[in-house]
CSV table of C-alpha atoms in Angstrom, one decimal:
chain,number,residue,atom,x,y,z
Y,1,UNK,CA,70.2,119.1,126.4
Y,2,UNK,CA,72.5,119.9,129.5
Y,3,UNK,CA,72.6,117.2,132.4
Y,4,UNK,CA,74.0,117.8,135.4
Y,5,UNK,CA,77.0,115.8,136.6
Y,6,UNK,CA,75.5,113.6,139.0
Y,7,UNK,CA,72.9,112.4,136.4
Y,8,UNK,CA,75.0,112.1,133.5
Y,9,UNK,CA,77.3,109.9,136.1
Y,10,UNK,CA,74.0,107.5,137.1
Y,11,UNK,CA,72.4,107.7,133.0
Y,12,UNK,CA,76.1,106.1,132.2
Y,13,UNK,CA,76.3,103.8,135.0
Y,14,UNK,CA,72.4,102.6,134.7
Y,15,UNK,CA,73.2,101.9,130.5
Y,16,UNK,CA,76.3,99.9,131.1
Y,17,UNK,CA,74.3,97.7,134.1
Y,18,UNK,CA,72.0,97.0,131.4
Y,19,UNK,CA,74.0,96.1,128.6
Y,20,UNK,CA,76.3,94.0,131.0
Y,21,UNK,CA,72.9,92.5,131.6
Y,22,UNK,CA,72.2,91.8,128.3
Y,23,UNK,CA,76.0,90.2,127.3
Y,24,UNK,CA,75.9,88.1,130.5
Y,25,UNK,CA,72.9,86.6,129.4
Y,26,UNK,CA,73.4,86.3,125.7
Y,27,UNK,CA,76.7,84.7,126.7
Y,28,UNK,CA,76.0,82.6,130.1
Y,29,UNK,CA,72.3,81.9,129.2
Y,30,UNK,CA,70.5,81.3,126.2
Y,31,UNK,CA,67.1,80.2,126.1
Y,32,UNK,CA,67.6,77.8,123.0
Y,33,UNK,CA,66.5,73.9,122.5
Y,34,UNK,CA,69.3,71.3,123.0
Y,35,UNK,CA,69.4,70.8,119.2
Y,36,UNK,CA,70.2,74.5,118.8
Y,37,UNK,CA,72.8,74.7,121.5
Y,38,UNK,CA,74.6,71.6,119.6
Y,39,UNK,CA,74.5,73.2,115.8
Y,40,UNK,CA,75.0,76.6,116.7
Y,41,UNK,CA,77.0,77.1,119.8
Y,42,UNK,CA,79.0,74.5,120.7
Y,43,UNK,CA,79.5,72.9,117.0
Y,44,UNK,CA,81.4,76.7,116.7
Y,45,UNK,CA,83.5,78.9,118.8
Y,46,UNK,CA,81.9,83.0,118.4
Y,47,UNK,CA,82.7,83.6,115.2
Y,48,UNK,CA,82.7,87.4,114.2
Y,49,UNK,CA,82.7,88.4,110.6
Y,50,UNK,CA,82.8,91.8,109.1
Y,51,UNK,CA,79.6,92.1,106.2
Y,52,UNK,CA,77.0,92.0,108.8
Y,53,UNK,CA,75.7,88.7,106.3
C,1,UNK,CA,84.7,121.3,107.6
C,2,UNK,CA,83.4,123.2,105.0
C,3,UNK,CA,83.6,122.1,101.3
C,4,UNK,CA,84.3,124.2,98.4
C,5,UNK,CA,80.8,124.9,96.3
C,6,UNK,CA,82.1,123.8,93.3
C,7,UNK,CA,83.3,120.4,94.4
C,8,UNK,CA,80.1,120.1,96.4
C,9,UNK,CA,78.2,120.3,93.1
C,10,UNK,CA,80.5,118.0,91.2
C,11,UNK,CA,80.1,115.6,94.4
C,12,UNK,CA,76.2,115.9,94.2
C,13,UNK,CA,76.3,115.1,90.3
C,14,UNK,CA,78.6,112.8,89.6
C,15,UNK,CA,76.7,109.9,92.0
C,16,UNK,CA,73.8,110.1,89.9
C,17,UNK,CA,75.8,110.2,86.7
C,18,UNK,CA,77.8,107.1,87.7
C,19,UNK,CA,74.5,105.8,88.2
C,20,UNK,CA,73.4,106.3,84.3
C,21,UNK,CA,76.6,104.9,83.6
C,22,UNK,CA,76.0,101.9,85.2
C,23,UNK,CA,72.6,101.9,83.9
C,24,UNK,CA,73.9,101.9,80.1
C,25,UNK,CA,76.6,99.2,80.9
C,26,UNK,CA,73.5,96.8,82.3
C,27,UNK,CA,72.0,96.9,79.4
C,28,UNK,CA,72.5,93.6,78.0
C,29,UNK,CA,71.9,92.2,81.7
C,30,UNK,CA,68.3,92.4,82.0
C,31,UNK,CA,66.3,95.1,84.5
C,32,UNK,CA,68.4,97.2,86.1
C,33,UNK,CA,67.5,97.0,89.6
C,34,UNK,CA,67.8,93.0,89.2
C,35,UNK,CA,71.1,93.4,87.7
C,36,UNK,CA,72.2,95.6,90.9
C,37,UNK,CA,70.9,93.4,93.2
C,38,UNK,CA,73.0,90.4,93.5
C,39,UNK,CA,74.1,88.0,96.9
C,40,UNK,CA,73.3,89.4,100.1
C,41,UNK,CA,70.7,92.0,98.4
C,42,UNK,CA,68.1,90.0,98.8
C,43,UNK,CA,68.4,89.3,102.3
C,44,UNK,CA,68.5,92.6,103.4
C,45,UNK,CA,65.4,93.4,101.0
C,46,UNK,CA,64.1,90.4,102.6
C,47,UNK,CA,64.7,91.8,106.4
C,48,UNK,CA,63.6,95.2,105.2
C,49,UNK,CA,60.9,94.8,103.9
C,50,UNK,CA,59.5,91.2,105.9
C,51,UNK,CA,61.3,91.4,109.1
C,52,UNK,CA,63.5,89.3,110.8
C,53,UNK,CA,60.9,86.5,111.3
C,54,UNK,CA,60.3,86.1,107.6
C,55,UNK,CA,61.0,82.9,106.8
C,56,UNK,CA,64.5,83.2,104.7
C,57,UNK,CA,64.2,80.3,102.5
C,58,UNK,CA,67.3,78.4,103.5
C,59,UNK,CA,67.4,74.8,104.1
C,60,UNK,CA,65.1,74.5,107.0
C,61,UNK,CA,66.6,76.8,109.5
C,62,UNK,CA,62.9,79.0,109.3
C,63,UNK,CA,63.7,82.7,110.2
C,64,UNK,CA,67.3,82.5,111.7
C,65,UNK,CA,69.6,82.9,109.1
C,66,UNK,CA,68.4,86.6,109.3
C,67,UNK,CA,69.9,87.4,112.3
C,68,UNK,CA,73.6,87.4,110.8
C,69,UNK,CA,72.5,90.5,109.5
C,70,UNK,CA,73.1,93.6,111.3
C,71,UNK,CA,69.6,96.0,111.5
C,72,UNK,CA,70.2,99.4,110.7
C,73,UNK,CA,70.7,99.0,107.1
C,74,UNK,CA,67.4,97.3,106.5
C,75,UNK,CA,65.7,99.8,109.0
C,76,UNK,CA,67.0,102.6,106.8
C,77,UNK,CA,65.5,100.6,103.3
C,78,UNK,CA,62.2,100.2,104.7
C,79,UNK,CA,61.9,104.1,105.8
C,80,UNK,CA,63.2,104.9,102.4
C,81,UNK,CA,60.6,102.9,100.6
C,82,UNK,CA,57.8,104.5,102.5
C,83,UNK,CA,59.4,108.0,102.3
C,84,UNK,CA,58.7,107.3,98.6
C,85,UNK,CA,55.3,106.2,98.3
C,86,UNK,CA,56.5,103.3,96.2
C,87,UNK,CA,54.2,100.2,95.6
C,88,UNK,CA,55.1,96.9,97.4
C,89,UNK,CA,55.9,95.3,94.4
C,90,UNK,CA,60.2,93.6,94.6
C,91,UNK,CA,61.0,95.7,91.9
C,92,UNK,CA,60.2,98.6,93.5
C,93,UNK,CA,61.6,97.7,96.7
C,94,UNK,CA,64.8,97.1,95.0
C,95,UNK,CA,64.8,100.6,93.4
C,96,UNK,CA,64.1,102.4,97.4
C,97,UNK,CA,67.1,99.9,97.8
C,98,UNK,CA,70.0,101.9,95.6
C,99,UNK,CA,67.9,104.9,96.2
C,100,UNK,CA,68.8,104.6,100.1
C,101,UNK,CA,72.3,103.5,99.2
C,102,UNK,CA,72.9,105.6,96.7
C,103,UNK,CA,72.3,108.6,99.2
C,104,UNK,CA,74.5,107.6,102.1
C,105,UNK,CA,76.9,106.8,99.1
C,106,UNK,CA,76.8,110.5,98.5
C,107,UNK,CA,77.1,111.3,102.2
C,108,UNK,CA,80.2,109.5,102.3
C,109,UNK,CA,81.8,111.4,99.6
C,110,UNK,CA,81.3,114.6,101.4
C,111,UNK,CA,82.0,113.1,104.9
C,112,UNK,CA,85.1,111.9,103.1
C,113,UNK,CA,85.8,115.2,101.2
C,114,UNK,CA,85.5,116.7,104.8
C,115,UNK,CA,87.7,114.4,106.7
C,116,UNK,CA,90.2,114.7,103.6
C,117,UNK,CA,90.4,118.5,104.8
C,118,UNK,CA,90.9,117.6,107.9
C,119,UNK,CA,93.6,115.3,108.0
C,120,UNK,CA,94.7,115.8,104.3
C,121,UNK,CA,94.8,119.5,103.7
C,122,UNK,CA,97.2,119.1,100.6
C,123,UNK,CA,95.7,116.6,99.3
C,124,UNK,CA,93.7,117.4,95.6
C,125,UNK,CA,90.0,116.9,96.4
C,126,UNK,CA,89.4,117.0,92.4
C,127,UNK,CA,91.9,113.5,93.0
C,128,UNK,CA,90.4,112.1,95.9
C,129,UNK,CA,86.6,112.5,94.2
C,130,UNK,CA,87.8,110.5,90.8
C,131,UNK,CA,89.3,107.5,93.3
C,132,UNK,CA,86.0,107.6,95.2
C,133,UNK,CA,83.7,107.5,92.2
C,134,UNK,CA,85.9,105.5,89.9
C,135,UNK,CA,87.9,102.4,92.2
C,136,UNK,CA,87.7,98.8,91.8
C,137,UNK,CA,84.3,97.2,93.3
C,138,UNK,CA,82.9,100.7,93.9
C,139,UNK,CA,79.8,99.2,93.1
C,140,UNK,CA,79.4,98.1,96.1
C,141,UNK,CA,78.4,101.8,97.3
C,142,UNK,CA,75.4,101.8,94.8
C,143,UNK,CA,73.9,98.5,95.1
C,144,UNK,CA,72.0,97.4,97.9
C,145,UNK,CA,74.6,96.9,100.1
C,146,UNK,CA,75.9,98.6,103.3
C,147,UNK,CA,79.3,99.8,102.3
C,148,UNK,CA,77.8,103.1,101.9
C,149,UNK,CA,76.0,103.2,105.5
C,150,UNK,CA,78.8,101.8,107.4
C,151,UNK,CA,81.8,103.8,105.6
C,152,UNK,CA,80.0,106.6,106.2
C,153,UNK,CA,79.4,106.0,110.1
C,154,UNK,CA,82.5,105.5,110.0
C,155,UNK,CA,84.5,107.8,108.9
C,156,UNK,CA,81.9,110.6,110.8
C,157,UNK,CA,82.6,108.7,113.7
C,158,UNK,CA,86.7,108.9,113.6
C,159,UNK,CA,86.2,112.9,112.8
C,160,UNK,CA,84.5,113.0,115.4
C,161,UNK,CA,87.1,111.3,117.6
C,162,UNK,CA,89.6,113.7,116.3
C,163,UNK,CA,87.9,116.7,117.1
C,164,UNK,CA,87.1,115.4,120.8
C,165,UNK,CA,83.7,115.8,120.3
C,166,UNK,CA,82.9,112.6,122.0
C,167,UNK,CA,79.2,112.1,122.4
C,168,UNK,CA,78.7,113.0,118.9
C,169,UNK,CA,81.4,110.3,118.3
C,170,UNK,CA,79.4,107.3,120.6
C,171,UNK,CA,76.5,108.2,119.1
C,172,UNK,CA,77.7,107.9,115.4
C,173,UNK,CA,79.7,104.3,117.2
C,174,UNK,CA,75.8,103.0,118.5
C,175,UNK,CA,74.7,103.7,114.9
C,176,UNK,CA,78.2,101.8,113.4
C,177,UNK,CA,77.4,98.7,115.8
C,178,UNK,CA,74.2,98.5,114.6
C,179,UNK,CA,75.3,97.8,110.8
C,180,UNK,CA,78.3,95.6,110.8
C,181,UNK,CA,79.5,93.5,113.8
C,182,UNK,CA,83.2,95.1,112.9
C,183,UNK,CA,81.4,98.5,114.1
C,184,UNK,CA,82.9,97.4,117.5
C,185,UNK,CA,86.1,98.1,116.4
C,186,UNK,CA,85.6,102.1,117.0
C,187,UNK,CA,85.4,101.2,121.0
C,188,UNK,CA,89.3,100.6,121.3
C,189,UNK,CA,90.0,104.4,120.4
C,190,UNK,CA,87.0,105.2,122.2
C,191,UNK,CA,87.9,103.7,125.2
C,192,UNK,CA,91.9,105.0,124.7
C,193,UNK,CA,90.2,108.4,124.0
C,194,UNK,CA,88.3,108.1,127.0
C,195,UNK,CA,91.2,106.8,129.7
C,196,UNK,CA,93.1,109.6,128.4
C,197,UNK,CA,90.5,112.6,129.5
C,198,UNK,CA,90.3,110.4,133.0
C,199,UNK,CA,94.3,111.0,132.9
C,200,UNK,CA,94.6,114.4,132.2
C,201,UNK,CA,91.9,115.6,134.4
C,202,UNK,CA,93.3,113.7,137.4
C,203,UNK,CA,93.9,116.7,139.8
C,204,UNK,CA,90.5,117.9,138.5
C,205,UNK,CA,88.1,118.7,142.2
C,206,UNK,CA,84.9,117.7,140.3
C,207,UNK,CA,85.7,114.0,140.1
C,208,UNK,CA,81.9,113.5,139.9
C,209,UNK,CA,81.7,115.4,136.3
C,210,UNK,CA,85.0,113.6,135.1
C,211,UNK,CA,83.4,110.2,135.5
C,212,UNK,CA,79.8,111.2,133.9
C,213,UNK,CA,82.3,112.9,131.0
C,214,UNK,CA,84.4,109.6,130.7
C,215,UNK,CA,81.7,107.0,131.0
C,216,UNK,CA,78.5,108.3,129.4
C,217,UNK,CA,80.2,107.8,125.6
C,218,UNK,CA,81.7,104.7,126.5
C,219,UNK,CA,78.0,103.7,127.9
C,220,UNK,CA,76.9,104.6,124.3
C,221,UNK,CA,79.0,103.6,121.4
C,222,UNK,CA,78.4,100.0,121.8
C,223,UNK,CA,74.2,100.3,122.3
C,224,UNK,CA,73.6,99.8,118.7
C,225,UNK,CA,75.0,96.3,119.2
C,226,UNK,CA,73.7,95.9,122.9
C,227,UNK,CA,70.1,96.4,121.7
C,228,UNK,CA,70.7,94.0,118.3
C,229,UNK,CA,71.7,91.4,120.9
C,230,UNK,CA,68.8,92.2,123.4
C,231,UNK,CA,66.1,91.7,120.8
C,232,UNK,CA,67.7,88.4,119.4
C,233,UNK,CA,67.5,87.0,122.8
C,234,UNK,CA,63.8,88.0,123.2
C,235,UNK,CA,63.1,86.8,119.9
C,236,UNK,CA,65.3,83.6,119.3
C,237,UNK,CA,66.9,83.0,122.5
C,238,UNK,CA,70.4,83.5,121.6
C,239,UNK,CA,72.2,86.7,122.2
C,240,UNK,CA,74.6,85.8,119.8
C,241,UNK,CA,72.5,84.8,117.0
C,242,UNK,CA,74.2,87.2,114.7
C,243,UNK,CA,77.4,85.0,115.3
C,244,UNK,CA,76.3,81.5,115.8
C,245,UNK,CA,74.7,81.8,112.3
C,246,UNK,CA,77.6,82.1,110.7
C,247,UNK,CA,77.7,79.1,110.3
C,248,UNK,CA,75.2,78.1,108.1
C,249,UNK,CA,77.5,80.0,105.8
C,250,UNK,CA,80.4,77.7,107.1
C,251,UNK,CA,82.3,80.1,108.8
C,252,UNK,CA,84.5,78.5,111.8
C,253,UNK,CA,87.2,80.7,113.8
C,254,UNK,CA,90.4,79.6,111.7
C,255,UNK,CA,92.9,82.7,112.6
C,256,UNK,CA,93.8,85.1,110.2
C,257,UNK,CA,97.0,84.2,109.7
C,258,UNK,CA,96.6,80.3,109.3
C,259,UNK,CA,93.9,81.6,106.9
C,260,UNK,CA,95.8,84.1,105.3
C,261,UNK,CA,98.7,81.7,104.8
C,262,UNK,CA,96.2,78.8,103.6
C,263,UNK,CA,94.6,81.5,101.0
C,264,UNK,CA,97.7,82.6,99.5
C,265,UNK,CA,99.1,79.4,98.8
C,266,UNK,CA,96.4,77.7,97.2
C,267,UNK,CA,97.5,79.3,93.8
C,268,UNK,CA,93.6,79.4,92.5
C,269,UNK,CA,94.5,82.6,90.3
C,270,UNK,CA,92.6,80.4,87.3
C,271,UNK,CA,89.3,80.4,89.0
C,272,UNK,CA,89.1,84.2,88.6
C,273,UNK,CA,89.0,83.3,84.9
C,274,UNK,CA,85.9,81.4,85.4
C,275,UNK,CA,82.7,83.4,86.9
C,276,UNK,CA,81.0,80.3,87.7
C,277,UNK,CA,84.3,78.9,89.7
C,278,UNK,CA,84.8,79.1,93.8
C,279,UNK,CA,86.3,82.5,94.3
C,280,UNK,CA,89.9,82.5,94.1
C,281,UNK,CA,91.5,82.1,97.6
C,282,UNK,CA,95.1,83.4,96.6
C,283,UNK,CA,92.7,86.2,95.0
C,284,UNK,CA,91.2,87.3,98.5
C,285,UNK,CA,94.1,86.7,100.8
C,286,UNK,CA,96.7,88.9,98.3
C,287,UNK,CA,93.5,91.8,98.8
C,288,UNK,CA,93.7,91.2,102.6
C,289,UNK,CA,97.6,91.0,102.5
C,290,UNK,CA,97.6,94.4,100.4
C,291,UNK,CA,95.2,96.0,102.7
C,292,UNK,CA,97.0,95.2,105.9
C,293,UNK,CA,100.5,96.5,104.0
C,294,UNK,CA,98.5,99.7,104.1
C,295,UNK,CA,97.5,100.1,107.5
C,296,UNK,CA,101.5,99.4,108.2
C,297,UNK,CA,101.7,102.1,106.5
C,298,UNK,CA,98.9,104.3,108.0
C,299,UNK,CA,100.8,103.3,111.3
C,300,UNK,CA,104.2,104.6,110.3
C,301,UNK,CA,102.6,108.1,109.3
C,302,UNK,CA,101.4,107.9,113.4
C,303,UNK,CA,97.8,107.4,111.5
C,304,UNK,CA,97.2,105.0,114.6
C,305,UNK,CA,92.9,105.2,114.8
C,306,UNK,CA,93.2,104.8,110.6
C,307,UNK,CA,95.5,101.9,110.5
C,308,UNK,CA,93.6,99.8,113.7
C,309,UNK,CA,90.7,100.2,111.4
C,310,UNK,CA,91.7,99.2,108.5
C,311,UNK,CA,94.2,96.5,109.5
C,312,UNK,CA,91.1,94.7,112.3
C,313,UNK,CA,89.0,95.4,109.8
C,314,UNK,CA,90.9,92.7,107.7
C,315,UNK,CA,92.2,90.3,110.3
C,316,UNK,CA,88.3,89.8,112.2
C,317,UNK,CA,86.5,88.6,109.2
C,318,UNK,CA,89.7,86.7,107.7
C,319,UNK,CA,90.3,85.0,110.7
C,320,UNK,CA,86.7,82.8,109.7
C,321,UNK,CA,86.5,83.4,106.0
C,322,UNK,CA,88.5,85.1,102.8
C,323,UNK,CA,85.4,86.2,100.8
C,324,UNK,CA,84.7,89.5,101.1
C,325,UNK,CA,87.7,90.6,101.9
C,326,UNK,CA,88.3,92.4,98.4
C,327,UNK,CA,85.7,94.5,99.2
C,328,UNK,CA,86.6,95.1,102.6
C,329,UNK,CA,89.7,96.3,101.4
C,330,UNK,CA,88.8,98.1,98.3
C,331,UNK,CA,85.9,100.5,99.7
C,332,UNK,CA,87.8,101.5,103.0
C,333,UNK,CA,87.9,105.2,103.2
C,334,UNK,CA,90.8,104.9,104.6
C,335,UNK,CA,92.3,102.7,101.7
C,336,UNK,CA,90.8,105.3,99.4
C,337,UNK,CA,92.0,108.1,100.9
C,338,UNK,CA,96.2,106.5,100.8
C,339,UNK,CA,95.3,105.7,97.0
C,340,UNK,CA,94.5,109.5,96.5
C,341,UNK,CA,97.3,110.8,98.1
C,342,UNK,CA,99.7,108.1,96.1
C,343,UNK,CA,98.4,109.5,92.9
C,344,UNK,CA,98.0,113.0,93.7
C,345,UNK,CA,102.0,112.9,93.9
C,346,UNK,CA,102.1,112.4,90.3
C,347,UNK,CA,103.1,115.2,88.5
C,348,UNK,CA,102.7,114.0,85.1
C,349,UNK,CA,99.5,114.7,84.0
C,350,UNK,CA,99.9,112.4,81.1
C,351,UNK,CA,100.5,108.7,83.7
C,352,UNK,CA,98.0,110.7,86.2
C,353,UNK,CA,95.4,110.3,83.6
C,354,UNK,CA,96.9,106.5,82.5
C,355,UNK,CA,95.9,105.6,86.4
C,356,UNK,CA,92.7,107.1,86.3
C,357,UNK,CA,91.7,105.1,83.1
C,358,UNK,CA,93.4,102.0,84.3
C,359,UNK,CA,91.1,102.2,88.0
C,360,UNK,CA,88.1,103.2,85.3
C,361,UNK,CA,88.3,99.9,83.2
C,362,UNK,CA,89.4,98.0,86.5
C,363,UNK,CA,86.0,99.2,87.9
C,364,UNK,CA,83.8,98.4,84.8
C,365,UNK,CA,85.5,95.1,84.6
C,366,UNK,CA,84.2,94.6,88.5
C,367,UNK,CA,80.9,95.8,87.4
C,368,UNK,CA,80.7,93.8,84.6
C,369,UNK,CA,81.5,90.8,87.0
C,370,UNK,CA,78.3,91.3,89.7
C,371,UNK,CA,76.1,91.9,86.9
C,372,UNK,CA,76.9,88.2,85.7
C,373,UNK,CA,76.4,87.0,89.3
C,374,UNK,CA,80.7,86.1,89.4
C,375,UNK,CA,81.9,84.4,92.3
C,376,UNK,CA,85.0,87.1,92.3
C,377,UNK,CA,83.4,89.7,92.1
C,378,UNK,CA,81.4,89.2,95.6
């Protein structure tokens, strides 16, 4: 599939928008209860582990 | 990179031979497919076949639990199963299972056999096929697990990178992200990969095409992740679900060295004695500490992309946790591919062969281990 310069240009910048979208609010805004946001997020720091499990 | 048609077809048969072989050695261990699927089988069987919003069974935590585990792998199950007509009965589930895995197993010999060309070219495929089929915890690419998936991704993904052929390589990275949460670790060399085409084509006129050409891979590699983390927070929320429930399996940030130091000092050799006994710490940490000798190594051959992998692919998960870091260590391709060159530069047939029987009963010993359900051999 060939795409011309300019649109392969606006197809890259409009999926990085949207996935900074998506990190900015997994990060800055979860919609989670106050008991969740106790046990899971501030109870830990990120915590990134390699099995996937 | 095309493969020799002799090796292909010893590469084609020897998977499902292993297979029988493992079969015959599970003998005394009840069903086969039950004896396969140990630890985190179940949950991806679970995920697979149920969904994420199955309830998992632990404590009282409902569905979440599920979310620590990445979805391509279970995606990939479920297709298999119905791509075989099978009934929806566990067993047969289980059997789809090392059917899927079992195949991608298979595509990572070749990828690896490929790649070996590539990068290796006098290196002894007949050599580097024995360490594939034969090392320690090589069960891991025939049970229901994703070390054949991701390793596979994986190594596609850094051929890929090497021949410059850079969509092809985000694409493979989006698939990567979306099996382990160490897939990220591909968008460093992506990124350097990428900064370095925005660097040579400086005095370029068509500045418009150089961006499109620079961004559009970095915009995909890490959508297989992006996408994970967008349909968590529909479903749960949280974004970051797939970190936050770690733990549940007590995972906290510790640092990989404090860990490292911690594991390695705890002198717990005895509990690999004892299959019902907590894993052995010193156990794990002298795997990591091995593993990370090697990528030093990797680095000092200018194997820079090999050795980030292999060494962040170590120090991410054992900055939380030690467990699992055997296998980390023991199926990276890239950890393979050093053992096959190590032994390919043995002349003497005679302590060539002593090597290959000693990483035979080293993986049957392994085996032996998961069928029992061991602690060490998780």
């Amino acid at each position: 599939m060939h795409l011309s310069a300019r649109t392969r240009l606006i197809l890259a910048c409009a999926v990085l928008a949207a996935q900074a979208i998506i990190l900015a609010l997994s990060l800055f805004a979860p919609r989670v209860s106050p008991e969740y946001r106790a046990f899971f997020i501030e109870h830990t720091a990120t915590v990134w582990h390699g099995d996937g499990g | 990179m095309k493969l020799p048609r002799s090796l292909l077809v010893l590469a084609v048969l020897a998977v499902p031979v292993r297979l029988v072989a493992y079969w015959l050695a599970g003998l005394p261990f009840g069903p086969f497919a039950d004896a396969m699927c140990q630890y985190d089988c179940g949950w991806y069987l679970r995920i697979g076949f149920s969904g994420y919003g199955a309830d998992a069974e632990f404590a009282n935590y409902g569905s979440l639990p599920h979310w620590a585990f990445f979805p391509l792998f279970p995606l990939l199950l479920r297709l298999t199963f119905a791509l075989l007509h099978t009934t929806s009965e566990l067993a047969s589930q289980e059997v789809a299972g090392m059917v899927a895995s079992n195949l991608l197993y298979l595509g990572f010999i070749l990828t690896a056999l490929a790649y070996a060309r590539r990068t290796r070219p006098a290196l002894d495929q007949r050599v580097l096929l024995l360490v594939l089929l034969l090392s320690p915890y090589g069960y891991f690419f025939s049970a229901v697990y994703t070390e054949g998936l991701f390793n596979l991704l994986l190594l596609a993904a850094v051929m890929m990178l090497a021949e410059r052929r850079m969509l092809a390589c985000a694409a493979l990275t989006a698939l990567l992200c979306a099996t382990r949460p160490t897939g990220v670790l591909m968008l460093l060399p992506i990124g350097l990969e990428c900064l370095h085409h925005l660097w040579q084509g400086r005095t370029r006129p068509d500045r418009v095409a150089l961006l499109g050409e620079t961004l559009l891979p970095l915009a995909i590699a890490p959508l297989g992740l992006s996408l994970f983390m967008a349909a968590q927070y529909i479903a749960v929320g949280d974004g970051m679900a797939f970190s936050h429930a770690q733990i549940l399996w007590d995972r906290h940030w510790v640092g990989p060295i404090t860990m490292l130091v911690h594991g390695i000092t705890q002198l717990d050799w005895a509990n690999l004695l004892d299959p019902k006994a907590p894993p052995s710490q010193s156990y794990d940490a002298a795997w990591a500490i091995l593993g990370l000798l090697l990528a030093g190594f990797l680095a000092w051959r200018r194997r820079f992309v090999e050795a980030w992998l292999l060494a962040a692919g170590i120090l991410l998960p054992a900055s939380t946790a030690l467990h699992s870091l055997p296998r980390f260590v023991a199926t990276s391709p890239f950890v393979l591919l050093t053992l096959a060159q190590a032994i390919a530069r043995v002349r003497v047939p005679r302590i060539r062969l002593a090597i290959f029987i000693v990483l035979g009963l080293l993986h049957l010993a392994t085996l032996g281990l998961w069928f029992i359900g061991a602690n060490s051999a998780y």
